[in-house]
Amino acid sequence: MRKKSSAPTMKDVAQEAGVALGTVSKVINGIPVGESYRIRVEAAISKLHYQVNSYAQGLKANKTYTVAVLIPNTKDPYFARLTNLINLSLTKRKYRMLLCCTDSDLSFEQEYITMAQQNKVDGIIGLTYNPNLLINPETPFVSIDRIMGANIPCVTCDNFMGGQLAAEKLADLGCRNVAFLRTGSSLTNEPNKRKAGFENGCLARNLHYETKILEDDDLIEEFETFLRERMQNGRLEFDGIFCSTDLLAYRIIQLLSKLSVKVPEDVQIIGFDGVRLFGDLDYICSTIVQPVSDIAEMCVQILLQDTLTARPPLICLPVSYAAGGTTKEPPERPESLSG
Amino acid sequence: MRKKSSAPTMKDVAQEAGVALGTVSKVINGIPVGESYRIRVEAAISKLHYQVNSYAQGLKANKTYTVAVLIPNTKDPYFARLTNLINLSLTKRKYRMLLCCTDSDLSFEQEYITMAQQNKVDGIIGLTYNPNLLINPETPFVSIDRIMGANIPCVTCDNFMGGQLAAEKLADLGCRNVAFLRTGSSLTNEPNKRKAGFENGCLARNLHYETKILEDDDLIEEFETFLRERMQNGRLEFDGIFCSTDLLAYRIIQLLSKLSVKVPEDVQIIGFDGVRLFGDLDYICSTIVQPVSDIAEMCVQILLQDTLTARPPLICLPVSYAAGGTTKEPPERPESLSG
C-alpha cells in the first residue's frame, strides 16, 4: 500500500488506472493514446488529486518546457493565425512559447538554434526563409513549409494538390484560358509546388495557361505590364487567374480594377492561404485554404514526441477550397454572420 | 592604461566615450539619453569592439532577459500587430519574449504573474480582460488598455481624444445626426472613454447623437433592430456612425448593405484601431488610428526602466485619423500601392 502522507506520484496514478507508467506519461504530455486508456488515466489523476510538477519534471528530465517559435512576423494574417494556433497547442501541453519575429534580423534565428543545442529551450518550430541557417541534425527542430535537411521534419500543406485544385475549380467554373501569378523567393520551398500542381491541373482539364513569376515582391507593377499586354479592346484574354497567395490575389484585384477589368464577371480569381478578415470573418478572395490548425498541432506533436520515434521528413496536410466572392459562386460566410 | 589582453568592459567604453558608466548602461539597455551621449557611446562601443554579454549580465543581475506578453490572441489583426511590434522592441534590446495567448484559458495569466514574482521572467506586458487577476504591486507589470491598480502603469492610446476626433471628422464631412455603437465588456477599461470623447465632440459641434451599447459581442442582430427602427421610407435617419472598433464597423457595414443603405453615400462610418488588410495594406474603413508602434515601444521602455524611477500610472499616446473609403473623402493608400 502506498504511503498516504506524501503527494501522489505518477506511479500511483499508473497503479490506480491499471496502466503502464509510460501510458500515464503520454497522457500527461499530450501524446495520443487509446481513448479508453486516456479516460482511465484522467480518472485516476482526478481521484488521487495528482498534480503535474512541471518544474520538478524539468529538472529531472533536463527539460525547460519551453519551445521557441521563429516566424517572419505576426502582422501578416497567415503568420498571425499560425502563431496563435501553435501557442494554443503548446499551452494545452503546459509548454511555454518563446516568440521570435525574424523579419527584422535573420541572425536571431541562429541564436535560437544555439539555445536549443544548449538545452535552454526544448526545441524550435520555425518558418524561415534564411538560406544560411545552420541546423545540426541533432537539434530538435520542426520546419514549416521548407525542407531544411536530413532528420529535420517539414510540415506543410499539400501545396501541389492545392495548385491542382485551383485549376480544377477554375475549369469547373467555366474558365478556358488561365494564368498563374507568383512573387517571392526562388528558394526551394514547398509552396513552390503550387505552380507544378496548377500546371498539372490545367493539362488534365485542357485549360490553356500562362505563368508569370516575379522574384521580387516589390515589382508588382511588372504584373500590370504583363496584364496590359494581354488586353485587347478593353478585354483581358484570361478568364481565370490563380495567385500564389491571397495577398497577391488582393493586389492583382486592385490592379484589375485600375484596368477596368471586373472580378469575377470578366476574370475569376483564386488565391492561396485562406486568409479571413479579422482572423475569422469573411474570406478576402476565393482561396485554397491551408489547414492551419492541423499544421500547428502537427508541428507541436512531432517536436515533442519521444526522440526515439522516427521523425517523418515531410508531412503534407490536405487543403480545401472556399469561395470568397472573386469566383462565380456565392461566397461562403462564416456561421456567426449568417441569417 | 587598460590591459589590452582582456575583452573590453563597460568601464572601458565609458572611459573611451568620456561619459559616466550609467550612461553606457542606459545606451546598452535602450533607455533614452541625450543624442550626443548616445552617439559617443555607440562610437566607443564600435571602436573597442565591445560586446554585450547578456548571459553574464543575467547571472550578475539575477535577470532572465525574458519578458512575458499576455494577449487574448494573435489572430485579431490589432493584437497581431501589437504582438509583432512588442517583439521587435524587446529583440532590439536583446530580450526574449514568452508569448501567452489567453483567450482559451484566463488562468494562464495568473501562472505568468507567479513566474514574474519568482524572477523566472523579468516582467510582464499584458492586455487582459480578466477581472480576477491578482497582481502584487511589486510585480513588474505593464498593462495595456486597462488600469490594474496602484503602481501598475497602463499604456493606452488617447481614447477620449479619439472619440472626439471621430465626432469632429463626421461634423467636418457634413453629418448632422450621428450614432455611436459599441459592443463588449463593461469592465472599466480605457477604450470605454471613446464614448465620452465622442459625446463631447458631438456637443461641441452641435451634432444630434444617439448611442447604442451591447454588452455581448454575439448579439450583433440587436444592432439590426436598432437601425431598422431608425429607418423611414428606406432612409436611415443617421448620416454618420462611429463604431468602437474597426471590427464592429465592418460588421455594421455588412448589416447596412443588407438594409440597402449605401456607405458612404447615405451614411458615413468611422471605426477605431486603424486595422489594415494584410497588416500594412489598405485600411478596412475610415478609422481612428492607434499608435501601435509607440504603444509597444512605451510598454517595453517602462517595463525595463530602472526600478528606482517612478512608474507613471497612465500614459495616453496620441491617435490620428485616416480615411478608408467609408467616409466622403478619397481613401488614403499606403505608398507602396500608389501610382
XYZ file of C-alpha atoms in Angstrom:
678
model
C 0.000 0.000 0.000
C 1.282 3.425 -0.855
C 2.005 5.880 1.900
C -0.801 8.350 2.426
C 1.476 11.024 3.830
C 3.192 12.143 0.574
C 1.775 13.630 -2.616
C 0.696 11.010 -5.165
C 3.264 10.167 -7.832
C 2.939 9.171 -11.462
C 3.409 5.559 -10.307
C 0.383 5.865 -8.036
C -1.642 7.101 -10.999
C -0.479 4.173 -13.148
C -1.407 1.716 -10.407
C -4.800 3.286 -9.823
C -5.575 3.324 -13.552
C -4.152 -0.151 -14.115
C -1.946 1.014 -16.980
C 1.786 1.199 -17.642
C 3.800 4.154 -16.345
C 4.574 5.142 -19.961
C 0.872 5.494 -20.699
C 0.450 7.932 -17.801
C 3.462 9.877 -19.069
C 1.960 10.047 -22.570
C -1.379 11.327 -21.297
C 0.344 13.974 -19.173
C 2.480 15.092 -22.097
C -0.435 15.206 -24.531
C 0.820 12.350 -26.682
C -2.084 10.348 -28.174
C -3.031 7.057 -26.522
C -6.133 4.908 -26.935
C -9.297 6.720 -25.827
C -10.139 4.201 -23.094
C -6.598 4.486 -21.635
C -6.797 8.273 -21.639
C -10.118 8.203 -19.783
C -8.776 5.774 -17.144
C -5.627 7.830 -16.585
C -7.566 11.077 -16.324
C -9.984 9.496 -13.844
C -7.057 8.294 -11.705
C -5.382 11.724 -11.849
C -8.602 13.312 -10.725
C -9.301 10.736 -7.988
C -5.817 10.948 -6.461
C -5.597 14.743 -6.929
C -2.315 14.120 -8.727
C -0.584 17.353 -9.759
C 1.960 17.549 -12.535
C 5.025 19.248 -11.156
C 6.415 20.549 -14.388
C 9.237 22.414 -12.660
C 10.496 19.223 -10.973
C 9.927 17.331 -14.211
C 12.054 19.917 -15.952
C 14.913 19.440 -13.504
C 14.699 15.696 -13.757
C 14.474 15.357 -17.497
C 16.641 18.377 -18.261
C 13.600 19.874 -19.906
C 12.674 23.526 -19.965
C 9.084 23.057 -21.139
C 9.791 25.941 -23.459
C 9.684 25.896 -27.260
C 10.959 28.691 -29.488
C 8.874 29.704 -32.486
C 10.621 31.528 -35.340
C 8.290 33.297 -37.721
C 8.928 36.225 -40.103
C 6.329 38.403 -38.336
C 2.879 38.244 -36.783
C 1.290 41.121 -38.680
C 0.710 39.020 -41.808
C -2.656 37.340 -41.136
C -1.488 33.854 -42.103
C 1.529 34.031 -39.792
C -0.631 35.629 -37.089
C -3.102 32.750 -37.131
C -0.356 30.117 -37.270
C 1.399 31.708 -34.261
C -1.862 31.794 -32.326
C -2.611 28.132 -33.006
C 0.930 26.924 -32.211
C 0.637 28.870 -28.964
C -2.608 27.101 -28.103
C -1.166 23.671 -28.976
C 1.840 24.304 -26.736
C -0.172 25.753 -23.871
C -2.520 22.774 -23.959
C 0.557 20.629 -23.166
C 1.775 23.029 -20.435
C 4.626 24.260 -22.617
C 5.673 27.896 -22.869
C 6.477 29.575 -26.166
C 9.321 31.963 -26.910
C 8.346 34.016 -29.933
C 10.939 35.446 -32.283
C 9.788 37.576 -35.218
C 12.694 37.312 -37.611
C 11.802 39.782 -40.364
C 13.949 42.483 -38.861
C 17.087 40.383 -38.464
C 17.625 36.827 -39.667
C 20.672 36.440 -37.408
C 18.349 35.945 -34.417
C 17.422 32.581 -35.857
C 20.918 31.223 -35.362
C 20.865 32.380 -31.711
C 17.745 30.354 -31.013
C 19.298 27.301 -32.616
C 22.274 27.664 -30.287
C 19.845 27.914 -27.361
C 18.198 24.672 -28.460
C 21.585 22.969 -28.727
C 22.451 24.113 -25.206
C 19.112 22.788 -23.920
C 17.934 26.271 -22.986
C 14.799 25.512 -24.974
C 13.436 22.050 -25.701
C 13.137 22.698 -29.403
C 12.233 25.031 -32.226
C 9.357 25.326 -34.641
C 10.486 27.571 -37.461
C 9.125 29.100 -40.631
C 12.265 30.558 -42.122
C 13.486 31.883 -45.465
C 17.088 32.064 -44.252
C 19.264 30.134 -46.721
C 22.325 30.404 -44.442
C 20.775 28.819 -41.387
C 22.905 26.020 -39.963
C 20.961 23.348 -38.114
C 22.662 20.372 -36.599
C 20.512 17.279 -37.305
C 20.545 16.611 -33.545
C 18.765 19.893 -32.789
C 15.062 19.400 -32.118
C 13.681 21.470 -34.994
C 10.466 21.236 -36.964
C 10.315 23.306 -40.106
C 7.198 24.750 -41.679
C 7.000 24.990 -45.482
C 10.686 24.396 -46.184
C 12.820 21.265 -46.228
C 15.886 22.122 -44.150
C 17.869 18.907 -44.325
C 18.043 15.301 -43.253
C 16.274 14.433 -39.991
C 14.538 17.821 -39.805
C 10.826 17.199 -40.281
C 8.967 19.646 -42.513
C 5.243 20.262 -42.008
C 3.343 21.924 -44.817
C 0.017 21.775 -46.577
C -0.363 19.752 -49.748
C 0.745 22.600 -51.983
C 0.774 20.540 -55.165
C -2.802 19.387 -54.568
C -3.751 22.990 -53.790
C -2.466 24.172 -57.156
C -4.248 21.342 -58.900
C -7.474 22.073 -57.019
C -7.301 25.727 -58.130
C -7.035 24.643 -61.805
C -9.899 22.183 -61.403
C -12.128 24.792 -59.735
C -11.430 27.360 -62.470
C -12.251 24.694 -65.088
C -15.485 23.773 -63.239
C -16.398 27.466 -63.145
C -16.139 27.721 -66.933
C -12.639 29.146 -67.441
C -10.716 28.188 -70.581
C -7.679 30.471 -70.576
C -5.938 30.957 -67.270
C -2.789 32.385 -65.675
C -0.649 31.571 -62.665
C 0.994 34.535 -60.913
C 3.598 34.340 -58.183
C 6.012 36.631 -56.373
C 8.749 35.818 -53.976
C 11.881 33.910 -53.278
C 13.051 31.179 -55.605
C 14.384 29.188 -52.668
C 13.387 25.583 -52.886
C 10.411 25.672 -50.614
C 7.263 23.652 -50.508
C 4.862 26.425 -51.645
C 6.687 26.391 -54.977
C 4.823 23.183 -55.720
C 1.641 25.241 -56.138
C 2.771 26.094 -59.665
C 3.504 22.497 -60.663
C 0.156 21.345 -59.268
C -1.655 24.096 -61.131
C 0.041 23.224 -64.419
C -0.837 19.595 -63.871
C -4.476 20.508 -63.283
C -4.560 22.711 -66.381
C -3.181 19.908 -68.546
C -5.653 17.400 -67.098
C -8.592 19.736 -67.769
C -7.399 21.106 -71.119
C -7.041 24.677 -69.886
C -4.754 26.976 -71.826
C -2.395 28.570 -69.314
C 0.459 31.002 -68.908
C 2.663 31.630 -65.862
C 4.362 34.802 -64.671
C 6.753 34.751 -61.725
C 8.432 37.770 -60.137
C 11.341 37.157 -57.809
C 10.893 40.463 -56.021
C 7.735 41.237 -54.038
C 8.110 44.933 -54.727
C 7.911 44.707 -58.508
C 4.143 44.386 -58.580
C 3.988 46.869 -61.473
C 5.506 44.208 -63.735
C 2.260 42.303 -63.364
C 0.480 45.396 -64.632
C 2.652 45.365 -67.782
C 2.064 41.624 -68.150
C -1.716 42.013 -67.876
C -1.878 45.132 -70.084
C -0.056 43.242 -72.850
C -2.758 40.593 -72.676
C -5.660 43.005 -73.195
C -7.410 43.686 -76.485
C -10.206 46.237 -76.908
C -10.500 46.528 -73.144
C -10.882 42.780 -72.675
C -8.392 40.619 -70.789
C -7.590 37.386 -72.610
C -7.601 35.390 -69.355
C -10.890 34.333 -67.782
C -9.225 32.895 -64.671
C -6.150 33.708 -62.543
C -4.580 31.632 -59.783
C -2.355 33.672 -57.469
C 0.233 32.027 -55.228
C -1.098 33.814 -52.111
C -4.216 35.686 -51.010
C -2.078 38.788 -50.557
C -1.030 38.674 -54.205
C -4.640 37.970 -55.247
C -5.739 41.091 -53.361
C -3.118 43.229 -55.091
C -3.978 41.778 -58.520
C -7.671 42.542 -57.907
C -6.675 46.169 -57.211
C -4.639 46.225 -60.427
C -7.525 44.795 -62.456
C -9.877 47.421 -61.046
C -7.462 50.066 -62.357
C -7.597 48.374 -65.790
C -11.426 48.327 -65.583
C -11.498 44.531 -65.644
C -14.343 43.200 -63.471
C -13.868 40.421 -60.912
C -15.471 37.830 -61.109
C -17.531 38.817 -64.177
C -14.587 39.198 -66.600
C -11.976 37.174 -64.772
C -12.263 34.822 -61.793
C -9.522 34.858 -59.175
C -8.374 32.180 -56.735
C -5.720 32.879 -54.092
C -3.961 30.603 -51.628
C -3.865 30.535 -47.790
C -7.465 31.031 -46.681
C -6.922 34.417 -45.029
C -10.044 35.812 -43.350
C -10.851 39.367 -42.360
C -10.277 39.985 -38.642
C -8.950 36.439 -38.314
C -12.247 34.612 -38.657
C -14.774 36.625 -40.626
C -15.107 36.649 -44.445
C -12.510 35.297 -46.840
C -10.724 38.081 -48.717
C -10.989 36.194 -52.015
C -11.854 32.736 -53.287
C -8.991 30.662 -51.982
C -7.247 27.379 -51.360
C -7.484 27.096 -47.586
C -4.455 25.920 -45.620
C -5.268 23.612 -42.684
C -3.538 25.994 -40.248
C -4.899 24.371 -37.125
C -3.688 20.914 -38.226
C -0.297 22.324 -39.250
C 0.158 23.922 -35.821
C -0.886 20.791 -33.950
C 1.286 18.526 -36.108
C 4.391 20.697 -35.602
C 3.994 20.593 -31.830
C 3.244 16.889 -31.771
C 6.287 15.945 -33.836
C 8.605 18.285 -31.943
C 7.599 16.922 -28.558
C 7.276 13.273 -29.434
C 9.631 10.677 -27.998
C 13.034 11.232 -29.610
C 13.349 7.515 -30.290
C 10.391 7.596 -32.645
C 11.465 8.084 -36.253
C 10.811 11.626 -37.410
C 8.946 11.821 -40.734
C 10.826 14.034 -43.226
C 7.839 15.679 -44.914
C 4.217 15.860 -43.832
C 1.678 17.339 -46.253
C -1.742 18.105 -44.810
C -4.850 18.355 -47.000
C -6.121 21.685 -48.311
C -9.666 22.690 -49.225
C -11.334 25.267 -51.440
C -13.521 28.152 -50.252
C -15.494 30.571 -52.397
C -14.807 34.158 -51.360
C -16.589 36.368 -53.880
C -13.928 36.500 -56.602
C -15.303 33.457 -58.416
C -18.783 32.942 -59.845
C -20.333 31.078 -56.890
C -21.894 32.833 -53.896
C -19.194 33.487 -51.279
C -19.139 31.274 -48.188
C -19.970 33.140 -44.990
C -18.869 32.214 -41.514
C -21.800 30.878 -39.497
C -21.751 33.673 -36.972
C -22.587 36.185 -39.705
C -25.348 34.271 -41.453
C -29.056 34.967 -41.062
C 46.131 52.365 -19.241
C 43.752 49.475 -19.582
C 45.063 45.997 -20.176
C 44.960 45.086 -23.856
C 44.849 41.377 -23.142
C 41.238 41.069 -21.957
C 37.942 41.860 -23.652
C 36.848 45.489 -23.214
C 34.440 46.145 -20.374
C 31.642 48.645 -19.925
C 34.089 50.768 -17.921
C 36.441 50.919 -20.905
C 33.579 52.112 -23.065
C 32.698 54.832 -20.529
C 36.325 55.979 -20.396
C 36.652 55.998 -24.181
C 33.408 57.926 -24.621
C 34.144 60.279 -21.722
C 30.800 59.605 -20.091
C 29.591 58.093 -16.825
C 29.229 54.331 -16.527
C 25.471 54.767 -16.030
C 25.195 56.461 -19.406
C 26.822 53.481 -21.133
C 24.452 51.169 -19.287
C 21.459 53.210 -20.420
C 22.536 53.142 -24.068
C 23.109 49.387 -23.930
C 19.711 48.828 -22.352
C 17.916 51.088 -24.806
C 16.976 53.711 -22.238
C 16.855 57.228 -23.767
C 19.868 59.506 -23.186
C 20.854 62.761 -24.892
C 21.511 62.257 -28.606
C 25.150 63.405 -28.375
C 25.830 60.989 -25.481
C 24.284 58.122 -27.411
C 26.453 58.845 -30.444
C 29.633 58.990 -28.335
C 28.840 55.747 -26.533
C 27.999 53.956 -29.773
C 31.231 55.184 -31.364
C 33.226 53.909 -28.374
C 31.448 50.542 -28.455
C 32.255 50.240 -32.119
C 35.886 51.370 -31.753
C 36.630 48.976 -28.871
C 34.620 46.127 -30.374
C 32.800 45.933 -27.064
C 30.302 43.067 -26.924
C 27.386 42.946 -24.547
C 27.482 39.668 -22.719
C 23.831 39.378 -21.844
C 24.180 35.907 -20.390
C 26.803 37.063 -17.871
C 24.727 40.178 -17.234
C 21.788 37.921 -16.480
C 23.727 35.910 -13.904
C 25.035 39.026 -12.261
C 21.833 40.965 -12.039
C 19.542 37.983 -11.489
C 17.931 38.850 -14.790
C 16.478 36.419 -17.277
C 16.301 38.833 -20.196
C 12.889 37.354 -20.821
C 9.569 39.193 -20.776
C 6.165 37.519 -20.876
C 3.483 39.010 -23.092
C -0.147 38.178 -22.311
C -2.570 38.903 -25.122
C -6.028 37.461 -25.820
C -4.918 36.050 -29.209
C -2.810 36.923 -32.231
C -5.391 36.245 -34.929
C -7.160 39.570 -34.386
C -5.213 41.997 -36.601
C -4.803 44.654 -33.901
C -3.415 42.155 -31.375
C -1.288 40.570 -34.124
C 0.367 43.885 -34.963
C 0.830 44.836 -31.308
C 2.483 41.466 -30.585
C 4.787 41.879 -33.565
C 5.880 45.351 -32.503
C 6.415 44.418 -28.841
C 8.523 41.520 -30.110
C 10.663 43.890 -32.192
C 11.065 46.344 -29.289
C 12.209 43.534 -26.994
C 14.521 41.919 -29.547
C 16.155 45.271 -30.232
C 17.183 45.264 -26.558
C 18.315 41.599 -26.676
C 15.328 40.456 -24.653
C 13.374 37.317 -25.399
C 9.592 37.191 -25.355
C 7.378 34.487 -23.917
C 4.017 34.705 -25.646
C 0.831 33.583 -23.960
C -2.448 33.779 -25.865
C -5.015 33.868 -23.092
C -8.330 33.581 -24.954
C -8.579 29.870 -24.338
C -7.919 29.995 -20.594
C -7.579 33.092 -18.437
C -5.998 31.051 -15.619
C -2.703 31.032 -17.560
C -2.355 34.720 -16.764
C -2.003 34.035 -13.052
C 0.737 31.483 -13.757
C 2.820 34.050 -15.582
C 2.390 36.507 -12.746
C 3.737 33.875 -10.367
C 6.689 33.360 -12.735
C 7.410 37.080 -12.642
C 7.242 37.092 -8.851
C 9.708 34.198 -8.715
C 12.069 36.048 -11.096
C 11.637 33.415 -13.801
C 10.780 36.270 -16.156
C 11.853 39.882 -15.730
C 8.369 41.214 -16.162
C 5.041 41.074 -17.944
C 3.320 43.195 -20.561
C -0.332 42.289 -20.523
C -3.528 43.150 -22.324
C -6.073 41.374 -20.203
C -9.803 41.382 -19.618
C -9.505 39.156 -16.558
C -11.305 40.854 -13.659
C -9.964 38.299 -11.152
C -6.289 38.769 -11.877
C -4.248 39.377 -8.728
C -1.111 41.416 -9.281
C 1.183 42.290 -6.435
C 2.274 45.928 -6.832
C 5.900 44.693 -6.646
C 5.489 42.564 -9.788
C 6.997 44.237 -12.849
C 3.833 44.512 -14.929
C 2.791 46.989 -17.608
C -0.835 46.893 -18.601
C -2.249 47.838 -21.986
C -5.684 49.497 -22.156
C -6.741 48.708 -18.597
C -5.870 50.245 -15.262
C -4.973 47.307 -12.994
C -4.130 49.034 -9.749
C -1.681 51.264 -7.933
C 1.897 51.194 -9.206
C 0.963 49.213 -12.320
C 1.499 51.500 -15.305
C -1.152 51.424 -18.013
C -0.252 52.318 -21.604
C -3.071 53.149 -23.967
C -3.927 55.488 -26.795
C -5.798 58.689 -26.089
C -9.199 57.056 -26.372
C -11.135 60.126 -25.298
C -9.436 62.258 -27.930
C -10.082 59.501 -30.489
C -13.807 59.613 -29.811
C -13.806 63.384 -30.007
C -11.828 63.313 -33.255
C -14.379 60.930 -34.769
C -17.213 63.367 -33.922
C -15.254 66.301 -35.321
C -14.461 64.449 -38.555
C -18.103 63.441 -39.059
C -19.106 67.090 -38.478
C -16.456 68.300 -40.965
C -17.764 65.785 -43.500
C -21.275 67.260 -43.265
C -23.008 64.911 -40.839
C -25.764 66.301 -38.583
C -27.324 63.234 -36.979
C -24.954 60.570 -35.762
C -24.765 57.394 -33.701
C -22.187 55.694 -31.502
C -22.222 51.890 -31.470
C -20.232 49.661 -29.159
C -20.090 46.011 -28.132
C -18.196 44.314 -25.417
C -17.379 44.117 -21.789
C -18.486 46.786 -19.362
C -15.250 46.415 -17.386
C -13.715 49.722 -16.564
C -11.157 49.880 -19.316
C -9.615 52.778 -21.159
C -11.340 52.157 -24.531
C -14.627 52.972 -22.803
C -13.534 56.610 -22.938
C -14.173 56.575 -26.697
C -17.867 57.072 -25.985
C -17.353 60.020 -23.647
C -14.990 61.682 -26.115
C -17.459 61.202 -28.943
C -20.327 62.675 -26.934
C -18.134 65.622 -26.026
C -17.257 66.182 -29.688
C -20.930 65.952 -30.704
C -21.915 68.535 -28.103
C -19.098 70.868 -29.158
C -20.113 70.632 -32.813
C -23.875 70.606 -32.309
C -24.379 67.126 -33.700
C -27.521 65.283 -32.709
C -26.441 61.883 -31.430
C -27.688 58.608 -30.082
C -25.696 55.739 -28.512
C -26.340 52.007 -28.507
C -24.190 49.659 -26.448
C -24.390 45.866 -26.426
C -22.652 44.023 -23.635
C -22.382 40.807 -25.630
C -20.333 40.612 -28.842
C -22.613 37.912 -30.206
C -25.796 39.952 -30.165
C -24.975 41.843 -33.348
C -28.568 41.332 -34.580
C -29.730 43.799 -31.939
C -27.949 46.488 -33.921
C -30.055 45.438 -36.913
C -33.228 46.012 -34.889
C -31.858 49.338 -33.635
C -31.048 50.506 -37.173
C -34.286 49.185 -38.724
C -36.281 51.169 -36.143
C -34.469 54.307 -37.310
C -35.388 53.924 -40.974
C -38.239 55.672 -42.745
C -39.156 55.067 -46.391
C -35.883 53.185 -46.918
C -33.798 56.049 -45.494
C -31.709 55.777 -42.348
C -32.093 58.798 -40.065
C -28.350 58.806 -39.229
C -25.877 60.286 -41.709
C -22.839 59.243 -39.657
C -21.919 56.328 -37.374
C -18.905 55.972 -35.089
C -18.146 52.358 -34.134
C -15.975 51.481 -31.143
C -13.722 49.200 -33.248
C -12.939 48.565 -36.919
C -14.266 45.041 -36.464
C -17.648 46.388 -35.386
C -17.563 48.953 -38.234
C -17.014 46.126 -40.712
C -19.970 44.169 -39.348
C -22.206 47.251 -39.326
C -21.296 47.943 -42.967
C -22.414 44.389 -43.799
C -25.679 44.997 -41.927
C -26.289 48.270 -43.755
C -25.710 46.586 -47.105
C -28.464 44.103 -46.167
C -30.743 47.077 -45.401
C -29.795 48.651 -48.789
C -28.226 51.653 -47.066
C -25.180 52.876 -49.024
C -21.813 53.642 -47.361
C -20.566 56.406 -47.575
C -23.307 57.969 -49.767
C -26.190 57.542 -47.294
C -24.216 57.144 -44.081
C -20.540 57.698 -43.315
C -18.771 55.276 -40.982
C -15.694 55.716 -38.783
C -14.175 52.818 -36.850
C -11.372 52.689 -34.286
C -7.980 50.895 -34.286
C -6.510 51.533 -37.738
C -6.599 47.905 -38.892
C -5.089 47.369 -42.340
C -5.554 44.484 -44.726
C -2.651 42.021 -44.595
C -1.102 44.079 -41.796
C 0.000 47.056 -43.846
C -2.115 47.482 -46.966
C -5.436 49.394 -47.170
C -7.482 50.440 -44.165
C -10.661 48.395 -43.837
C -12.705 51.511 -43.100
C -12.189 55.162 -42.220
C -10.742 54.950 -38.755
C -9.129 56.463 -35.680
C -5.619 55.025 -35.883
C -3.967 53.715 -32.713
C -0.229 54.481 -32.445
C 0.564 50.769 -32.107
C 4.271 51.162 -32.641
C 4.538 53.847 -29.925
C 2.381 51.788 -27.554
C 4.655 48.750 -27.997
C 7.834 50.767 -27.522
C 6.472 52.596 -24.467
C 5.392 49.359 -22.763
C 8.852 47.860 -23.189
C 10.628 51.033 -22.110
C 8.618 51.415 -18.925
C 8.842 47.743 -18.026
C 12.620 47.642 -18.391
C 13.468 51.022 -16.936
C 15.381 51.374 -13.704
C 13.101 50.228 -10.896
C 14.003 53.312 -8.867
C 12.433 55.590 -11.448
C 8.831 56.421 -10.599
C 6.433 54.494 -12.794
C 3.764 56.688 -14.426
C 0.256 55.340 -13.706
C -1.367 56.106 -17.073
C 0.201 57.018 -20.403
C -2.078 58.082 -23.256
C -0.472 58.262 -26.695
C -1.903 60.419 -29.491
C -4.229 58.973 -32.126
C -4.771 60.129 -35.710
C -7.494 59.874 -38.325
C -7.236 58.028 -41.647
C -9.782 57.987 -44.453
C -10.515 54.431 -45.532
C -13.337 54.638 -48.079
C -16.311 54.671 -45.704
C -16.363 58.470 -45.450
C -16.723 61.004 -48.249
C -13.011 61.749 -48.837
C -10.822 59.656 -51.141
C -9.311 56.788 -49.120
C -5.657 57.035 -48.124
C -3.457 54.459 -49.796
C -0.210 53.069 -48.491
C 2.705 54.430 -50.526
C 3.741 51.082 -51.886
C 0.427 50.765 -53.699
C 0.187 54.234 -55.158
C 0.876 55.101 -58.773
